[in-house]
Short mmCIF file of N, CA and C in Angstrom, two decimals:
data_model
loop_
_atom_site.label_atom_id
_atom_site.label_comp_id
_atom_site.label_asym_id
_atom_site.label_seq_id
_atom_site.Cartn_x
_atom_site.Cartn_y
_atom_site.Cartn_z
N UNK X 1 0.84 -1.16 0.00
CA UNK X 1 0.00 0.00 0.00
C UNK X 1 0.90 1.24 0.00
N UNK X 2 0.62 2.15 -0.92
CA UNK X 2 1.38 3.39 -1.03
C UNK X 2 0.40 4.56 -1.06
N UNK X 3 0.21 5.23 0.09
CA UNK X 3 -0.68 6.40 0.09
C UNK X 3 -0.12 7.50 -0.80
N UNK X 4 -1.02 8.20 -1.50
CA UNK X 4 -0.59 9.32 -2.33
C UNK X 4 0.36 8.92 -3.43
N UNK X 5 0.04 7.85 -4.14
CA UNK X 5 0.92 7.36 -5.21
C UNK X 5 1.22 8.47 -6.20
N UNK X 6 2.50 8.64 -6.50
CA UNK X 6 2.95 9.73 -7.37
C UNK X 6 3.05 9.32 -8.83
N UNK X 7 2.83 8.04 -9.11
CA UNK X 7 2.95 7.55 -10.48
C UNK X 7 1.93 6.45 -10.71
N UNK X 8 1.75 6.07 -11.95
CA UNK X 8 0.83 4.98 -12.27
C UNK X 8 1.39 3.66 -11.74
N UNK X 9 0.50 2.69 -11.59
CA UNK X 9 0.96 1.36 -11.16
C UNK X 9 1.93 0.76 -12.17
N UNK X 10 1.68 0.98 -13.45
CA UNK X 10 2.60 0.46 -14.47
C UNK X 10 3.97 1.10 -14.33
N UNK X 11 4.01 2.42 -14.18
CA UNK X 11 5.30 3.10 -14.00
C UNK X 11 6.00 2.61 -12.74
N UNK X 12 5.23 2.36 -11.69
CA UNK X 12 5.81 1.87 -10.44
C UNK X 12 6.44 0.49 -10.65
N UNK X 13 5.72 -0.40 -11.34
CA UNK X 13 6.26 -1.73 -11.61
C UNK X 13 7.52 -1.66 -12.48
N UNK X 14 7.50 -0.79 -13.48
CA UNK X 14 8.68 -0.63 -14.34
C UNK X 14 9.87 -0.19 -13.50
N UNK X 15 9.62 0.72 -12.56
CA UNK X 15 10.69 1.18 -11.67
C UNK X 15 11.16 0.04 -10.76
N UNK X 16 10.23 -0.71 -10.19
CA UNK X 16 10.60 -1.84 -9.32
C UNK X 16 11.37 -2.91 -10.08
N UNK X 17 11.04 -3.07 -11.35
CA UNK X 17 11.72 -4.10 -12.14
C UNK X 17 13.22 -3.82 -12.25
N UNK X 18 13.61 -2.58 -12.15
CA UNK X 18 15.04 -2.26 -12.20
C UNK X 18 15.79 -2.93 -11.04
N UNK X 19 15.12 -3.08 -9.91
CA UNK X 19 15.72 -3.75 -8.75
C UNK X 19 15.50 -5.26 -8.83
N UNK X 20 14.24 -5.66 -9.00
CA UNK X 20 13.91 -7.09 -9.03
C UNK X 20 14.59 -7.77 -10.21
N UNK X 21 14.76 -7.05 -11.30
CA UNK X 21 15.41 -7.61 -12.47
C UNK X 21 16.85 -8.03 -12.23
N UNK X 22 17.43 -7.60 -11.11
CA UNK X 22 18.79 -8.00 -10.76
C UNK X 22 18.82 -9.31 -9.97
N UNK X 23 17.64 -9.82 -9.57
CA UNK X 23 17.59 -11.10 -8.87
C UNK X 23 18.11 -12.19 -9.81
N UNK X 24 18.76 -13.22 -9.25
CA UNK X 24 19.25 -14.30 -10.11
C UNK X 24 18.12 -14.92 -10.93
N UNK X 25 18.40 -15.17 -12.19
CA UNK X 25 17.49 -15.87 -13.10
C UNK X 25 16.17 -15.14 -13.32
N UNK X 26 16.14 -13.83 -13.12
CA UNK X 26 14.90 -13.07 -13.34
C UNK X 26 14.46 -13.18 -14.80
N UNK X 27 13.17 -13.48 -14.99
CA UNK X 27 12.57 -13.50 -16.32
C UNK X 27 11.19 -12.86 -16.23
N UNK X 28 10.99 -11.81 -17.00
CA UNK X 28 9.66 -11.19 -17.06
C UNK X 28 8.76 -12.05 -17.94
N UNK X 29 7.56 -12.34 -17.44
CA UNK X 29 6.55 -13.05 -18.22
C UNK X 29 5.55 -12.04 -18.78
N UNK X 30 5.04 -11.19 -17.91
CA UNK X 30 4.08 -10.14 -18.30
C UNK X 30 4.35 -8.90 -17.46
N UNK X 31 4.28 -7.75 -18.09
CA UNK X 31 4.30 -6.47 -17.38
C UNK X 31 3.51 -5.51 -18.25
N UNK X 32 2.26 -5.26 -17.84
CA UNK X 32 1.39 -4.44 -18.68
C UNK X 32 0.33 -3.74 -17.85
N UNK X 33 -0.13 -2.62 -18.38
CA UNK X 33 -1.22 -1.91 -17.75
C UNK X 33 -2.52 -2.67 -17.93
N UNK X 34 -3.44 -2.49 -16.99
CA UNK X 34 -4.76 -3.11 -17.09
C UNK X 34 -5.76 -2.28 -16.28
N UNK X 35 -6.97 -2.78 -16.19
CA UNK X 35 -8.00 -2.16 -15.37
C UNK X 35 -8.41 -3.19 -14.33
N UNK X 36 -8.38 -2.81 -13.07
CA UNK X 36 -8.77 -3.70 -11.97
C UNK X 36 -9.82 -2.97 -11.14
N UNK X 37 -10.98 -3.59 -11.00
CA UNK X 37 -12.10 -3.01 -10.27
C UNK X 37 -12.42 -1.59 -10.76
N UNK X 38 -12.35 -1.41 -12.07
CA UNK X 38 -12.69 -0.13 -12.67
C UNK X 38 -11.63 0.95 -12.54
N UNK X 39 -10.48 0.59 -12.02
CA UNK X 39 -9.40 1.57 -11.81
C UNK X 39 -8.19 1.18 -12.67
N UNK X 40 -7.43 2.19 -13.09
CA UNK X 40 -6.19 1.91 -13.82
C UNK X 40 -5.24 1.13 -12.93
N UNK X 41 -4.64 0.11 -13.49
CA UNK X 41 -3.71 -0.72 -12.73
C UNK X 41 -2.66 -1.32 -13.64
N UNK X 42 -2.00 -2.35 -13.12
CA UNK X 42 -0.98 -3.07 -13.88
C UNK X 42 -0.81 -4.46 -13.29
N UNK X 43 -0.42 -5.38 -14.13
CA UNK X 43 -0.11 -6.74 -13.69
C UNK X 43 1.32 -7.05 -14.10
N UNK X 44 2.02 -7.75 -13.19
CA UNK X 44 3.42 -8.09 -13.42
C UNK X 44 3.61 -9.54 -12.98
N UNK X 45 4.03 -10.37 -13.90
CA UNK X 45 4.30 -11.78 -13.60
C UNK X 45 5.74 -12.07 -14.00
N UNK X 46 6.44 -12.80 -13.14
CA UNK X 46 7.86 -13.05 -13.41
C UNK X 46 8.34 -14.27 -12.62
N UNK X 47 9.51 -14.76 -13.02
CA UNK X 47 10.19 -15.82 -12.28
C UNK X 47 11.57 -15.31 -11.88
N UNK X 48 12.11 -15.91 -10.83
CA UNK X 48 13.44 -15.54 -10.35
C UNK X 48 13.89 -16.63 -9.38
N UNK X 49 15.14 -16.55 -8.95
CA UNK X 49 15.64 -17.48 -7.95
C UNK X 49 15.94 -16.72 -6.67
N UNK X 50 15.26 -17.11 -5.61
CA UNK X 50 15.50 -16.55 -4.28
C UNK X 50 16.66 -17.34 -3.67
N UNK X 51 17.70 -16.66 -3.17
CA UNK X 51 18.87 -17.38 -2.64
C UNK X 51 18.53 -18.36 -1.52
N UNK X 52 17.48 -18.09 -0.76
CA UNK X 52 17.14 -18.97 0.36
C UNK X 52 16.00 -19.93 0.06
N UNK X 53 15.10 -19.54 -0.86
CA UNK X 53 13.92 -20.37 -1.12
C UNK X 53 13.94 -21.03 -2.49
N UNK X 54 14.93 -20.74 -3.31
CA UNK X 54 15.04 -21.37 -4.61
C UNK X 54 14.19 -20.69 -5.67
N UNK X 55 13.99 -21.37 -6.81
CA UNK X 55 13.24 -20.78 -7.92
C UNK X 55 11.80 -20.44 -7.53
N UNK X 56 11.36 -19.23 -7.92
CA UNK X 56 10.03 -18.73 -7.57
C UNK X 56 9.32 -18.25 -8.83
N UNK X 57 8.01 -18.31 -8.78
CA UNK X 57 7.13 -17.76 -9.83
C UNK X 57 6.20 -16.80 -9.09
N UNK X 58 6.13 -15.56 -9.54
CA UNK X 58 5.39 -14.53 -8.82
C UNK X 58 4.45 -13.77 -9.75
N UNK X 59 3.40 -13.22 -9.14
CA UNK X 59 2.47 -12.36 -9.87
C UNK X 59 2.03 -11.24 -8.93
N UNK X 60 1.86 -10.06 -9.48
CA UNK X 60 1.52 -8.87 -8.69
C UNK X 60 0.51 -8.04 -9.48
N UNK X 61 -0.60 -7.72 -8.84
CA UNK X 61 -1.61 -6.83 -9.43
C UNK X 61 -1.65 -5.57 -8.59
N UNK X 62 -1.48 -4.44 -9.23
CA UNK X 62 -1.54 -3.16 -8.51
C UNK X 62 -2.59 -2.27 -9.15
N UNK X 63 -3.12 -1.36 -8.34
CA UNK X 63 -4.06 -0.36 -8.84
C UNK X 63 -4.07 0.80 -7.88
N UNK X 64 -4.55 1.94 -8.36
CA UNK X 64 -4.65 3.13 -7.52
C UNK X 64 -6.12 3.38 -7.24
N UNK X 65 -6.47 3.34 -5.96
CA UNK X 65 -7.86 3.55 -5.53
C UNK X 65 -8.25 5.01 -5.71
N UNK X 66 -9.53 5.28 -5.56
CA UNK X 66 -10.05 6.64 -5.77
C UNK X 66 -9.44 7.66 -4.81
N UNK X 67 -8.94 7.20 -3.66
CA UNK X 67 -8.31 8.12 -2.69
C UNK X 67 -6.83 8.36 -2.98
N UNK X 68 -6.31 7.80 -4.09
CA UNK X 68 -4.92 8.01 -4.48
C UNK X 68 -3.94 7.02 -3.89
N UNK X 69 -4.44 6.05 -3.13
CA UNK X 69 -3.57 5.03 -2.53
C UNK X 69 -3.37 3.89 -3.52
N UNK X 70 -2.12 3.50 -3.72
CA UNK X 70 -1.84 2.35 -4.57
C UNK X 70 -1.84 1.09 -3.71
N UNK X 71 -2.54 0.08 -4.18
CA UNK X 71 -2.58 -1.23 -3.54
C UNK X 71 -1.93 -2.24 -4.46
N UNK X 72 -1.19 -3.18 -3.88
CA UNK X 72 -0.57 -4.25 -4.65
C UNK X 72 -0.95 -5.58 -4.01
N UNK X 73 -1.40 -6.49 -4.83
CA UNK X 73 -1.78 -7.83 -4.39
C UNK X 73 -0.76 -8.78 -5.02
N UNK X 74 0.04 -9.42 -4.17
CA UNK X 74 1.19 -10.19 -4.63
C UNK X 74 1.07 -11.64 -4.17
N UNK X 75 1.48 -12.56 -5.02
CA UNK X 75 1.52 -13.96 -4.64
C UNK X 75 2.69 -14.61 -5.37
N UNK X 76 3.36 -15.52 -4.67
CA UNK X 76 4.42 -16.29 -5.32
C UNK X 76 4.38 -17.72 -4.79
N UNK X 77 4.99 -18.60 -5.55
CA UNK X 77 5.08 -20.00 -5.15
C UNK X 77 6.37 -20.57 -5.73
N UNK X 78 6.79 -21.73 -5.21
CA UNK X 78 7.95 -22.37 -5.81
C UNK X 78 7.70 -22.59 -7.31
N UNK X 79 8.70 -22.31 -8.11
CA UNK X 79 8.54 -22.40 -9.57
C UNK X 79 8.18 -23.80 -10.03
N UNK X 80 8.59 -24.80 -9.28
CA UNK X 80 8.32 -26.17 -9.70
C UNK X 80 6.90 -26.62 -9.38
N UNK X 81 6.14 -25.83 -8.59
CA UNK X 81 4.76 -26.18 -8.29
C UNK X 81 3.87 -25.94 -9.50
N UNK X 82 2.70 -26.54 -9.46
CA UNK X 82 1.71 -26.34 -10.51
C UNK X 82 1.21 -24.89 -10.46
N UNK X 83 1.58 -24.09 -11.46
CA UNK X 83 1.21 -22.67 -11.47
C UNK X 83 -0.30 -22.50 -11.56
N UNK X 84 -1.01 -23.45 -12.14
CA UNK X 84 -2.46 -23.35 -12.26
C UNK X 84 -3.10 -23.19 -10.89
N UNK X 85 -2.64 -23.93 -9.91
CA UNK X 85 -3.18 -23.84 -8.55
C UNK X 85 -2.90 -22.46 -7.96
N UNK X 86 -1.69 -21.97 -8.11
CA UNK X 86 -1.35 -20.65 -7.59
C UNK X 86 -2.17 -19.58 -8.30
N UNK X 87 -2.32 -19.70 -9.61
CA UNK X 87 -3.10 -18.72 -10.37
C UNK X 87 -4.56 -18.71 -9.92
N UNK X 88 -5.12 -19.89 -9.64
CA UNK X 88 -6.50 -19.96 -9.16
C UNK X 88 -6.64 -19.28 -7.80
N UNK X 89 -5.69 -19.49 -6.93
CA UNK X 89 -5.72 -18.82 -5.61
C UNK X 89 -5.60 -17.31 -5.78
N UNK X 90 -4.72 -16.88 -6.65
CA UNK X 90 -4.53 -15.46 -6.90
C UNK X 90 -5.82 -14.85 -7.46
N UNK X 91 -6.45 -15.54 -8.40
CA UNK X 91 -7.70 -15.05 -8.98
C UNK X 91 -8.79 -14.93 -7.91
N UNK X 92 -8.83 -15.87 -6.97
CA UNK X 92 -9.79 -15.79 -5.88
C UNK X 92 -9.55 -14.55 -5.04
N UNK X 93 -8.30 -14.28 -4.73
CA UNK X 93 -7.97 -13.07 -3.97
C UNK X 93 -8.39 -11.83 -4.76
N UNK X 94 -8.07 -11.79 -6.05
CA UNK X 94 -8.44 -10.63 -6.87
C UNK X 94 -9.95 -10.43 -6.91
N UNK X 95 -10.69 -11.51 -6.98
CA UNK X 95 -12.15 -11.42 -7.08
C UNK X 95 -12.82 -11.07 -5.77
N UNK X 96 -12.11 -11.17 -4.67
CA UNK X 96 -12.73 -10.90 -3.37
C UNK X 96 -12.12 -9.70 -2.64
N UNK X 97 -11.04 -9.15 -3.14
CA UNK X 97 -10.37 -8.02 -2.50
C UNK X 97 -11.24 -6.77 -2.60
N UNK X 98 -11.37 -6.05 -1.49
CA UNK X 98 -12.14 -4.81 -1.49
C UNK X 98 -11.44 -3.76 -0.65
N UNK X 99 -11.46 -2.54 -1.14
CA UNK X 99 -10.98 -1.39 -0.38
C UNK X 99 -12.19 -0.75 0.27
N UNK X 100 -12.11 -0.54 1.56
CA UNK X 100 -13.25 0.09 2.26
C UNK X 100 -12.94 1.50 2.63
#
């Protein structure tokens, strides 16, 4: 959560990728703007190797709420796990997340 976000979610992810992109074995799968709950947002999916936890597959959905706060919903799992299960869990979170 970033109150008073100064940039779009896509621009924020592009900026974060400069750091995350230095992780071992980083590979971008998707990084694009989208609309989430009627608000401008972005989705970022990637793989990398965590030095302590091994290969990871991650996905992050961000959007800026009407009050200017950026929210990010992030999930990752071991890369060798069935991504379909992780994606289903992530979709459930996306479909039930609400800002009050």
